[in-house]
Amino acid sequence: MGDPNAKEAVLLIHGFGANTSHWRFNQPVLAELLPTYAIDLLGFGRSDQPRARLKDEPTADDSVHYGFDLWGQQVADFCDAVVQRPVLLVGNSIGGVVALRAAQLLGERCSGVVLIDCAQRLMDDKQLAKQPAWMAWIRPLLKTMVRQRWLSTALFRNAARPGVIRSVLKQAYPSGANIDEPLVELLFQPTQRDGAPEAFRGFINLFDDYLAPQLMEELNLPVDLIWGKQDPWEPIAEAERWEQTLSCVRSLAVIEKAGHCPHDEAPDQVNPVLQRLIKTKTAQQAT
């Protein structure tokens, strides 16, 4: 196991609908180098699932506004209370945006960020120029509809079925590797909790929140990218653009046959990249 007295640690941040168990093939390996933590973002996994409050809805003691400020602060608080040392943040999908926001909040307490197929959030209002022209016409109706709790709950319950989860995984994992019953189960079980539809409602109503490039432009920390070349949802062309145009981006490792979650689909290829990044940082600290 990693040295418990190490000067640095690693924190793994899952993507939408996932949880700490999604790092099943990575956390044990990385823990041999450094203390390695994983966290369930609020609303997911085994974390609390409070009622969703949209920006223009009245505040209530039992509700939260799901978004990157909330999750970023949760990660920063966890690092302060539990990790208590400089931390390398590793995030997949929306977990990447959370990692970037948390890195801002942590400042010098964060030593770097690794983004694995970071969410590009194409439905955000700021991305409208990249959408087809007809999208501008239907967005007002779309926004009105997804606000309705009865509809968001119905959509969630329809999606939260083992067969649907397996179908989505076949898109996300184009090689088909590691789509097994434990994976379906670890994604399915948290959806059966009473509050599970609330985080879904909060997330699908995030039409105006942080974008990864916006956060990286303000970041004075090294950022490394790991990307599945066959990602059906987050085009690798955008990752390549980030590498070329954002000064904080230090490297891009492409996993040839993997999709949106290469850390779980191809851990034999992703783990060595993460190990190398950790060893490089450790060596730099020692000099």
PDB file of C-alpha atoms in Angstrom:
ATOM      1  CA  MET A   1       0.000   0.000   0.000  1.00  0.00           C
ATOM      2  CA  GLY A   2       1.017   3.623  -0.428  1.00  0.00           C
ATOM      3  CA  ASP A   3       2.945   5.312   2.338  1.00  0.00           C
ATOM      4  CA  PRO A   4       0.362   6.702   4.819  1.00  0.00           C
ATOM      5  CA  ASN A   5       2.890   9.437   5.602  1.00  0.00           C
ATOM      6  CA  ALA A   6       3.239  10.437   1.957  1.00  0.00           C
ATOM      7  CA  LYS A   7       3.262  14.151   1.246  1.00  0.00           C
ATOM      8  CA  GLU A   8       0.582  13.797  -1.402  1.00  0.00           C
ATOM      9  CA  ALA A   9      -2.584  11.781  -2.058  1.00  0.00           C
ATOM     10  CA  VAL A  10      -4.952  10.976  -4.914  1.00  0.00           C
ATOM     11  CA  LEU A  11      -8.718  11.568  -4.980  1.00  0.00           C
ATOM     12  CA  LEU A  12     -10.888   9.857  -7.612  1.00  0.00           C
ATOM     13  CA  ILE A  13     -14.124  11.611  -8.684  1.00  0.00           C
ATOM     14  CA  HIS A  14     -16.748   9.633 -10.605  1.00  0.00           C
ATOM     15  CA  GLY A  15     -18.985  10.749 -13.453  1.00  0.00           C
ATOM     16  CA  PHE A  16     -22.753  11.158 -13.766  1.00  0.00           C
ATOM     17  CA  GLY A  17     -24.697   8.182 -12.435  1.00  0.00           C
ATOM     18  CA  ALA A  18     -21.568   6.418 -11.181  1.00  0.00           C
ATOM     19  CA  ASN A  19     -20.010   6.147  -7.715  1.00  0.00           C
ATOM     20  CA  THR A  20     -16.824   5.184  -5.878  1.00  0.00           C
ATOM     21  CA  SER A  21     -17.064   1.576  -7.076  1.00  0.00           C
ATOM     22  CA  HIS A  22     -16.536   2.714 -10.675  1.00  0.00           C
ATOM     23  CA  TRP A  23     -12.838   2.970  -9.733  1.00  0.00           C
ATOM     24  CA  ARG A  24     -12.786  -0.765  -8.893  1.00  0.00           C
ATOM     25  CA  PHE A  25      -9.817  -1.490 -11.184  1.00  0.00           C
ATOM     26  CA  ASN A  26      -7.871   1.701 -10.429  1.00  0.00           C
ATOM     27  CA  GLN A  27      -7.996   2.536  -6.740  1.00  0.00           C
ATOM     28  CA  PRO A  28      -6.184  -0.622  -5.518  1.00  0.00           C
ATOM     29  CA  VAL A  29      -3.409  -0.125  -8.079  1.00  0.00           C
ATOM     30  CA  LEU A  30      -2.879   3.586  -7.365  1.00  0.00           C
ATOM     31  CA  ALA A  31      -3.006   2.946  -3.612  1.00  0.00           C
ATOM     32  CA  GLU A  32       0.269   1.032  -3.963  1.00  0.00           C
ATOM     33  CA  LEU A  33       1.933   4.363  -4.780  1.00  0.00           C
ATOM     34  CA  LEU A  34       0.023   6.949  -2.742  1.00  0.00           C
ATOM     35  CA  PRO A  35      -2.949   7.059  -0.351  1.00  0.00           C
ATOM     36  CA  THR A  36      -5.891   6.965  -2.768  1.00  0.00           C
ATOM     37  CA  TYR A  37      -9.419   8.047  -1.931  1.00  0.00           C
ATOM     38  CA  ALA A  38     -12.676   7.980  -3.886  1.00  0.00           C
ATOM     39  CA  ILE A  39     -15.788  10.021  -3.131  1.00  0.00           C
ATOM     40  CA  ASP A  40     -19.517   9.715  -3.842  1.00  0.00           C
ATOM     41  CA  LEU A  41     -20.709  13.107  -5.059  1.00  0.00           C
ATOM     42  CA  LEU A  42     -23.831  14.391  -3.330  1.00  0.00           C
ATOM     43  CA  GLY A  43     -26.875  12.727  -4.906  1.00  0.00           C
ATOM     44  CA  PHE A  44     -25.010   9.643  -6.131  1.00  0.00           C
ATOM     45  CA  GLY A  45     -23.818   6.310  -4.777  1.00  0.00           C
ATOM     46  CA  ARG A  46     -24.204   6.086  -1.018  1.00  0.00           C
ATOM     47  CA  SER A  47     -24.160   9.850  -0.409  1.00  0.00           C
ATOM     48  CA  ASP A  48     -27.179  11.852   0.718  1.00  0.00           C
ATOM     49  CA  GLN A  49     -29.742  12.574  -1.990  1.00  0.00           C
ATOM     50  CA  PRO A  50     -31.476  15.832  -0.981  1.00  0.00           C
ATOM     51  CA  ARG A  51     -34.304  17.378  -2.943  1.00  0.00           C
ATOM     52  CA  ALA A  52     -33.212  19.343  -6.009  1.00  0.00           C
ATOM     53  CA  ARG A  53     -33.726  23.100  -6.018  1.00  0.00           C
ATOM     54  CA  LEU A  54     -33.390  24.903  -9.339  1.00  0.00           C
ATOM     55  CA  LYS A  55     -31.848  28.388  -9.375  1.00  0.00           C
ATOM     56  CA  ASP A  56     -35.133  30.279  -9.399  1.00  0.00           C
ATOM     57  CA  GLU A  57     -36.924  28.024  -6.904  1.00  0.00           C
ATOM     58  CA  PRO A  58     -37.263  29.061  -3.239  1.00  0.00           C
ATOM     59  CA  THR A  59     -34.672  27.787  -0.786  1.00  0.00           C
ATOM     60  CA  ALA A  60     -35.622  25.095   1.704  1.00  0.00           C
ATOM     61  CA  ASP A  61     -33.732  23.305   4.446  1.00  0.00           C
ATOM     62  CA  ASP A  62     -34.114  19.942   2.727  1.00  0.00           C
ATOM     63  CA  SER A  63     -33.034  21.038  -0.762  1.00  0.00           C
ATOM     64  CA  VAL A  64     -29.800  21.885  -2.589  1.00  0.00           C
ATOM     65  CA  HIS A  65     -28.880  23.364  -5.948  1.00  0.00           C
ATOM     66  CA  TYR A  66     -27.047  20.537  -7.678  1.00  0.00           C
ATOM     67  CA  GLY A  67     -24.131  21.879  -9.699  1.00  0.00           C
ATOM     68  CA  PHE A  68     -20.392  22.310  -9.852  1.00  0.00           C
ATOM     69  CA  ASP A  69     -20.157  24.811  -7.015  1.00  0.00           C
ATOM     70  CA  LEU A  70     -21.890  22.322  -4.711  1.00  0.00           C
ATOM     71  CA  TRP A  71     -19.834  19.314  -5.806  1.00  0.00           C
ATOM     72  CA  GLY A  72     -16.599  21.282  -6.012  1.00  0.00           C
ATOM     73  CA  GLN A  73     -17.063  22.539  -2.455  1.00  0.00           C
ATOM     74  CA  GLN A  74     -17.901  19.000  -1.297  1.00  0.00           C
ATOM     75  CA  VAL A  75     -14.611  17.740  -2.741  1.00  0.00           C
ATOM     76  CA  ALA A  76     -12.651  20.661  -1.256  1.00  0.00           C
ATOM     77  CA  ASP A  77     -14.235  20.061   2.158  1.00  0.00           C
ATOM     78  CA  PHE A  78     -13.408  16.348   1.951  1.00  0.00           C
ATOM     79  CA  CYS A  79      -9.803  17.152   1.126  1.00  0.00           C
ATOM     80  CA  ASP A  80      -9.561  19.556   4.064  1.00  0.00           C
ATOM     81  CA  ALA A  81     -11.242  17.215   6.549  1.00  0.00           C
ATOM     82  CA  VAL A  82      -9.963  13.800   5.453  1.00  0.00           C
ATOM     83  CA  VAL A  83      -7.077  13.938   2.965  1.00  0.00           C
ATOM     84  CA  GLN A  84      -5.239  16.762   4.759  1.00  0.00           C
ATOM     85  CA  ARG A  85      -2.345  16.983   2.296  1.00  0.00           C
ATOM     86  CA  PRO A  86      -1.813  18.195  -1.281  1.00  0.00           C
ATOM     87  CA  VAL A  87      -3.992  16.121  -3.575  1.00  0.00           C
ATOM     88  CA  LEU A  88      -4.006  15.037  -7.199  1.00  0.00           C
ATOM     89  CA  LEU A  89      -7.623  15.130  -8.408  1.00  0.00           C
ATOM     90  CA  VAL A  90      -8.658  12.569 -11.026  1.00  0.00           C
ATOM     91  CA  GLY A  91     -12.127  13.007 -12.558  1.00  0.00           C
ATOM     92  CA  ASN A  92     -14.125  11.156 -15.199  1.00  0.00           C
ATOM     93  CA  SER A  93     -16.862  12.851 -17.263  1.00  0.00           C
ATOM     94  CA  ILE A  94     -18.651  15.447 -15.079  1.00  0.00           C
ATOM     95  CA  GLY A  95     -16.233  14.406 -12.357  1.00  0.00           C
ATOM     96  CA  GLY A  96     -13.590  16.169 -14.424  1.00  0.00           C
ATOM     97  CA  VAL A  97     -15.464  19.480 -14.256  1.00  0.00           C
ATOM     98  CA  VAL A  98     -15.948  18.907 -10.517  1.00  0.00           C
ATOM     99  CA  ALA A  99     -12.199  18.306 -10.170  1.00  0.00           C
ATOM    100  CA  LEU A 100     -11.399  21.561 -11.949  1.00  0.00           C
ATOM    101  CA  ARG A 101     -13.801  23.545  -9.772  1.00  0.00           C
ATOM    102  CA  ALA A 102     -12.440  21.893  -6.624  1.00  0.00           C
ATOM    103  CA  ALA A 103      -8.887  22.667  -7.754  1.00  0.00           C
ATOM    104  CA  GLN A 104      -9.829  26.330  -7.919  1.00  0.00           C
ATOM    105  CA  LEU A 105     -11.210  26.218  -4.387  1.00  0.00           C
ATOM    106  CA  LEU A 106      -8.248  24.266  -3.011  1.00  0.00           C
ATOM    107  CA  GLY A 107      -5.549  26.440  -4.548  1.00  0.00           C
ATOM    108  CA  GLU A 108      -2.108  25.307  -3.379  1.00  0.00           C
ATOM    109  CA  ARG A 109      -3.670  22.318  -1.607  1.00  0.00           C
ATOM    110  CA  CYS A 110      -4.227  20.760  -5.060  1.00  0.00           C
ATOM    111  CA  SER A 111      -1.105  19.549  -6.869  1.00  0.00           C
ATOM    112  CA  GLY A 112      -2.696  18.793 -10.219  1.00  0.00           C
ATOM    113  CA  VAL A 113      -5.708  17.477 -12.123  1.00  0.00           C
ATOM    114  CA  VAL A 114      -6.198  14.503 -14.433  1.00  0.00           C
ATOM    115  CA  LEU A 115      -9.253  14.619 -16.692  1.00  0.00           C
ATOM    116  CA  ILE A 116     -10.534  11.323 -18.084  1.00  0.00           C
ATOM    117  CA  ASP A 117     -12.969  12.016 -20.941  1.00  0.00           C
ATOM    118  CA  CYS A 118     -14.058  15.239 -19.274  1.00  0.00           C
ATOM    119  CA  ALA A 119     -17.662  16.324 -19.894  1.00  0.00           C
ATOM    120  CA  GLN A 120     -17.909  19.058 -22.532  1.00  0.00           C
ATOM    121  CA  ARG A 121     -21.490  19.927 -21.488  1.00  0.00           C
ATOM    122  CA  LEU A 122     -22.810  20.567 -24.985  1.00  0.00           C
ATOM    123  CA  MET A 123     -26.320  21.381 -23.712  1.00  0.00           C
ATOM    124  CA  ASP A 124     -25.101  24.400 -21.749  1.00  0.00           C
ATOM    125  CA  ASP A 125     -26.411  27.759 -23.002  1.00  0.00           C
ATOM    126  CA  LYS A 126     -22.825  28.860 -23.648  1.00  0.00           C
ATOM    127  CA  GLN A 127     -22.455  26.001 -26.140  1.00  0.00           C
ATOM    128  CA  LEU A 128     -25.502  26.975 -28.192  1.00  0.00           C
ATOM    129  CA  ALA A 129     -23.393  28.177 -31.121  1.00  0.00           C
ATOM    130  CA  LYS A 130     -22.101  24.625 -31.539  1.00  0.00           C
ATOM    131  CA  GLN A 131     -25.609  23.163 -31.739  1.00  0.00           C
ATOM    132  CA  PRO A 132     -27.744  22.712 -34.870  1.00  0.00           C
ATOM    133  CA  ALA A 133     -29.879  25.764 -35.703  1.00  0.00           C
ATOM    134  CA  TRP A 134     -33.107  23.938 -34.852  1.00  0.00           C
ATOM    135  CA  MET A 135     -31.910  23.474 -31.281  1.00  0.00           C
ATOM    136  CA  ALA A 136     -32.414  27.188 -30.603  1.00  0.00           C
ATOM    137  CA  TRP A 137     -36.092  26.756 -31.437  1.00  0.00           C
ATOM    138  CA  ILE A 138     -36.790  23.830 -29.150  1.00  0.00           C
ATOM    139  CA  ARG A 139     -34.613  24.855 -26.180  1.00  0.00           C
ATOM    140  CA  PRO A 140     -37.307  26.969 -24.462  1.00  0.00           C
ATOM    141  CA  LEU A 141     -39.751  24.047 -24.608  1.00  0.00           C
ATOM    142  CA  LEU A 142     -37.067  21.591 -23.529  1.00  0.00           C
ATOM    143  CA  LYS A 143     -36.132  23.732 -20.533  1.00  0.00           C
ATOM    144  CA  THR A 144     -39.766  24.089 -19.494  1.00  0.00           C
ATOM    145  CA  MET A 145     -40.385  20.358 -19.743  1.00  0.00           C
ATOM    146  CA  VAL A 146     -37.347  19.084 -17.826  1.00  0.00           C
ATOM    147  CA  ARG A 147     -38.175  21.406 -14.921  1.00  0.00           C
ATOM    148  CA  GLN A 148     -41.288  19.330 -14.240  1.00  0.00           C
ATOM    149  CA  ARG A 149     -40.519  16.903 -11.441  1.00  0.00           C
ATOM    150  CA  TRP A 150     -43.067  14.348 -12.638  1.00  0.00           C
ATOM    151  CA  LEU A 151     -41.348  14.226 -16.034  1.00  0.00           C
ATOM    152  CA  SER A 152     -37.763  14.137 -14.764  1.00  0.00           C
ATOM    153  CA  THR A 153     -38.719  11.369 -12.317  1.00  0.00           C
ATOM    154  CA  ALA A 154     -40.447   9.376 -15.070  1.00  0.00           C
ATOM    155  CA  LEU A 155     -37.415   9.749 -17.345  1.00  0.00           C
ATOM    156  CA  PHE A 156     -35.110   8.655 -14.542  1.00  0.00           C
ATOM    157  CA  ARG A 157     -37.178   5.607 -13.586  1.00  0.00           C
ATOM    158  CA  ASN A 158     -37.331   4.536 -17.217  1.00  0.00           C
ATOM    159  CA  ALA A 159     -33.549   4.784 -17.523  1.00  0.00           C
ATOM    160  CA  ALA A 160     -32.809   3.196 -14.142  1.00  0.00           C
ATOM    161  CA  ARG A 161     -33.393  -0.393 -15.259  1.00  0.00           C
ATOM    162  CA  PRO A 162     -30.701  -3.058 -15.661  1.00  0.00           C
ATOM    163  CA  GLY A 163     -31.504  -3.591 -19.335  1.00  0.00           C
ATOM    164  CA  VAL A 164     -31.286   0.113 -20.156  1.00  0.00           C
ATOM    165  CA  ILE A 165     -28.107   0.499 -18.113  1.00  0.00           C
ATOM    166  CA  ARG A 166     -26.510  -2.381 -19.995  1.00  0.00           C
ATOM    167  CA  SER A 167     -27.565  -0.836 -23.319  1.00  0.00           C
ATOM    168  CA  VAL A 168     -26.010   2.521 -22.386  1.00  0.00           C
ATOM    169  CA  LEU A 169     -22.835   0.758 -21.266  1.00  0.00           C
ATOM    170  CA  LYS A 170     -22.518  -0.864 -24.688  1.00  0.00           C
ATOM    171  CA  GLN A 171     -22.390   2.654 -26.148  1.00  0.00           C
ATOM    172  CA  ALA A 172     -19.995   3.974 -23.520  1.00  0.00           C
ATOM    173  CA  TYR A 173     -17.686   0.922 -23.704  1.00  0.00           C
ATOM    174  CA  PRO A 174     -17.362   0.324 -27.478  1.00  0.00           C
ATOM    175  CA  SER A 175     -14.886  -2.549 -27.055  1.00  0.00           C
ATOM    176  CA  GLY A 176     -17.376  -4.342 -24.803  1.00  0.00           C
ATOM    177  CA  ALA A 177     -14.650  -5.048 -22.249  1.00  0.00           C
ATOM    178  CA  ASN A 178     -15.612  -5.278 -18.568  1.00  0.00           C
ATOM    179  CA  ILE A 179     -19.353  -4.861 -19.099  1.00  0.00           C
ATOM    180  CA  ASP A 180     -20.146  -7.418 -16.432  1.00  0.00           C
ATOM    181  CA  GLU A 181     -22.868  -8.004 -13.856  1.00  0.00           C
ATOM    182  CA  PRO A 182     -20.928  -6.270 -11.048  1.00  0.00           C
ATOM    183  CA  LEU A 183     -20.741  -3.125 -13.201  1.00  0.00           C
ATOM    184  CA  VAL A 184     -24.458  -3.142 -14.002  1.00  0.00           C
ATOM    185  CA  GLU A 185     -25.254  -3.770 -10.350  1.00  0.00           C
ATOM    186  CA  LEU A 186     -23.005  -1.015  -8.993  1.00  0.00           C
ATOM    187  CA  LEU A 187     -24.758   1.463 -11.294  1.00  0.00           C
ATOM    188  CA  PHE A 188     -28.262   0.067 -10.727  1.00  0.00           C
ATOM    189  CA  GLN A 189     -28.429  -0.239  -6.950  1.00  0.00           C
ATOM    190  CA  PRO A 190     -28.064   3.487  -6.082  1.00  0.00           C
ATOM    191  CA  THR A 191     -30.911   4.312  -8.485  1.00  0.00           C
ATOM    192  CA  GLN A 192     -33.332   2.395  -6.268  1.00  0.00           C
ATOM    193  CA  ARG A 193     -33.000   4.818  -3.374  1.00  0.00           C
ATOM    194  CA  ASP A 194     -35.933   7.191  -2.840  1.00  0.00           C
ATOM    195  CA  GLY A 195     -33.980  10.381  -3.517  1.00  0.00           C
ATOM    196  CA  ALA A 196     -32.130   9.180  -6.596  1.00  0.00           C
ATOM    197  CA  PRO A 197     -34.319  11.068  -9.140  1.00  0.00           C
ATOM    198  CA  GLU A 198     -33.511  14.394  -7.461  1.00  0.00           C
ATOM    199  CA  ALA A 199     -29.847  14.565  -8.506  1.00  0.00           C
ATOM    200  CA  PHE A 200     -30.980  13.623 -12.029  1.00  0.00           C
ATOM    201  CA  ARG A 201     -33.485  16.510 -12.041  1.00  0.00           C
ATOM    202  CA  GLY A 202     -30.823  18.912 -10.805  1.00  0.00           C
ATOM    203  CA  PHE A 203     -28.274  17.819 -13.377  1.00  0.00           C
ATOM    204  CA  ILE A 204     -30.504  17.891 -16.465  1.00  0.00           C
ATOM    205  CA  ASN A 205     -31.452  21.459 -15.564  1.00  0.00           C
ATOM    206  CA  LEU A 206     -27.842  22.696 -15.526  1.00  0.00           C
ATOM    207  CA  PHE A 207     -28.081  24.930 -18.573  1.00  0.00           C
ATOM    208  CA  ASP A 208     -25.766  27.622 -17.219  1.00  0.00           C
ATOM    209  CA  ASP A 209     -22.814  26.337 -15.210  1.00  0.00           C
ATOM    210  CA  TYR A 210     -19.057  25.965 -15.577  1.00  0.00           C
ATOM    211  CA  LEU A 211     -17.405  24.666 -18.725  1.00  0.00           C
ATOM    212  CA  ALA A 212     -14.061  22.894 -18.483  1.00  0.00           C
ATOM    213  CA  PRO A 213     -12.101  25.307 -20.734  1.00  0.00           C
ATOM    214  CA  GLN A 214     -13.400  28.272 -18.744  1.00  0.00           C
ATOM    215  CA  LEU A 215     -12.078  26.720 -15.534  1.00  0.00           C
ATOM    216  CA  MET A 216      -8.757  25.681 -17.082  1.00  0.00           C
ATOM    217  CA  GLU A 217      -8.096  29.179 -18.393  1.00  0.00           C
ATOM    218  CA  GLU A 218      -8.037  30.363 -14.773  1.00  0.00           C
ATOM    219  CA  LEU A 219      -6.002  27.446 -13.424  1.00  0.00           C
ATOM    220  CA  ASN A 220      -2.317  27.628 -12.520  1.00  0.00           C
ATOM    221  CA  LEU A 221      -1.932  23.886 -12.035  1.00  0.00           C
ATOM    222  CA  PRO A 222      -0.821  21.142 -14.450  1.00  0.00           C
ATOM    223  CA  VAL A 223      -3.683  19.299 -16.145  1.00  0.00           C
ATOM    224  CA  ASP A 224      -3.211  15.940 -17.866  1.00  0.00           C
ATOM    225  CA  LEU A 225      -5.797  14.419 -20.198  1.00  0.00           C
ATOM    226  CA  ILE A 226      -6.644  10.750 -20.714  1.00  0.00           C
ATOM    227  CA  TRP A 227      -9.174  10.073 -23.467  1.00  0.00           C
ATOM    228  CA  GLY A 228     -10.899   7.109 -25.044  1.00  0.00           C
ATOM    229  CA  LYS A 229     -10.527   7.609 -28.795  1.00  0.00           C
ATOM    230  CA  GLN A 230     -13.926   5.992 -29.447  1.00  0.00           C
ATOM    231  CA  ASP A 231     -15.845   8.112 -26.902  1.00  0.00           C
ATOM    232  CA  PRO A 232     -19.338   8.470 -28.428  1.00  0.00           C
ATOM    233  CA  TRP A 233     -20.294  11.482 -26.296  1.00  0.00           C
ATOM    234  CA  GLU A 234     -17.182  13.610 -25.712  1.00  0.00           C
ATOM    235  CA  PRO A 235     -15.292  14.010 -29.010  1.00  0.00           C
ATOM    236  CA  ILE A 236     -11.550  13.578 -28.780  1.00  0.00           C
ATOM    237  CA  ALA A 237     -11.129  16.511 -31.186  1.00  0.00           C
ATOM    238  CA  GLU A 238     -12.056  18.856 -28.343  1.00  0.00           C
ATOM    239  CA  ALA A 239      -9.457  17.265 -26.064  1.00  0.00           C
ATOM    240  CA  GLU A 240      -6.869  17.761 -28.788  1.00  0.00           C
ATOM    241  CA  ARG A 241      -7.907  21.414 -29.043  1.00  0.00           C
ATOM    242  CA  TRP A 242      -7.513  21.830 -25.276  1.00  0.00           C
ATOM    243  CA  GLU A 243      -4.018  20.370 -25.458  1.00  0.00           C
ATOM    244  CA  GLN A 244      -3.051  22.831 -28.189  1.00  0.00           C
ATOM    245  CA  THR A 245      -4.669  25.999 -26.807  1.00  0.00           C
ATOM    246  CA  LEU A 246      -4.722  25.812 -22.992  1.00  0.00           C
ATOM    247  CA  SER A 247      -1.414  26.500 -21.286  1.00  0.00           C
ATOM    248  CA  CYS A 248      -2.224  24.395 -18.210  1.00  0.00           C
ATOM    249  CA  VAL A 249      -2.724  21.201 -20.254  1.00  0.00           C
ATOM    250  CA  ARG A 250       0.512  19.245 -20.111  1.00  0.00           C
ATOM    251  CA  SER A 251      -0.273  15.972 -21.866  1.00  0.00           C
ATOM    252  CA  LEU A 252      -2.913  13.940 -23.698  1.00  0.00           C
ATOM    253  CA  ALA A 253      -2.884  10.133 -23.529  1.00  0.00           C
ATOM    254  CA  VAL A 254      -5.191   8.491 -26.083  1.00  0.00           C
ATOM    255  CA  ILE A 255      -6.652   5.052 -25.348  1.00  0.00           C
ATOM    256  CA  GLU A 256      -7.264   3.720 -28.837  1.00  0.00           C
ATOM    257  CA  LYS A 257     -10.230   1.337 -28.585  1.00  0.00           C
ATOM    258  CA  ALA A 258     -11.897   2.714 -25.458  1.00  0.00           C
ATOM    259  CA  GLY A 259     -14.891   4.966 -25.035  1.00  0.00           C
ATOM    260  CA  HIS A 260     -16.210   7.310 -22.353  1.00  0.00           C
ATOM    261  CA  CYS A 261     -14.881   5.440 -19.296  1.00  0.00           C
ATOM    262  CA  PRO A 262     -11.465   4.094 -20.319  1.00  0.00           C
ATOM    263  CA  HIS A 263     -10.393   3.734 -16.680  1.00  0.00           C
ATOM    264  CA  ASP A 264     -12.947   0.916 -16.300  1.00  0.00           C
ATOM    265  CA  GLU A 265     -13.059  -0.362 -19.885  1.00  0.00           C
ATOM    266  CA  ALA A 266      -9.284  -0.500 -20.365  1.00  0.00           C
ATOM    267  CA  PRO A 267      -7.661  -0.243 -16.922  1.00  0.00           C
ATOM    268  CA  ASP A 268      -4.608  -2.136 -18.177  1.00  0.00           C
ATOM    269  CA  GLN A 269      -3.889   0.867 -20.403  1.00  0.00           C
ATOM    270  CA  VAL A 270      -5.070   3.693 -18.146  1.00  0.00           C
ATOM    271  CA  ASN A 271      -3.445   2.556 -14.903  1.00  0.00           C
ATOM    272  CA  PRO A 272       0.108   2.757 -16.309  1.00  0.00           C
ATOM    273  CA  VAL A 273      -0.581   6.329 -17.460  1.00  0.00           C
ATOM    274  CA  LEU A 274      -1.844   7.294 -14.006  1.00  0.00           C
ATOM    275  CA  GLN A 275       1.081   5.515 -12.343  1.00  0.00           C
ATOM    276  CA  ARG A 276       3.529   7.363 -14.571  1.00  0.00           C
ATOM    277  CA  LEU A 277       1.942  10.726 -13.782  1.00  0.00           C
ATOM    278  CA  ILE A 278       2.056   9.985 -10.058  1.00  0.00           C
ATOM    279  CA  LYS A 279       5.675   8.790 -10.162  1.00  0.00           C
ATOM    280  CA  THR A 280       6.694  11.864 -12.160  1.00  0.00           C
ATOM    281  CA  LYS A 281       5.089  14.174  -9.605  1.00  0.00           C
ATOM    282  CA  THR A 282       6.654  12.262  -6.716  1.00  0.00           C
ATOM    283  CA  ALA A 283      10.085  12.486  -8.330  1.00  0.00           C
ATOM    284  CA  GLN A 284       9.662  16.213  -8.896  1.00  0.00           C
ATOM    285  CA  GLN A 285       8.763  16.710  -5.239  1.00  0.00           C
ATOM    286  CA  ALA A 286      11.852  14.784  -4.146  1.00  0.00           C
ATOM    287  CA  THR A 287      14.243  17.022  -6.105  1.00  0.00           C
TER     288      THR A 287
END
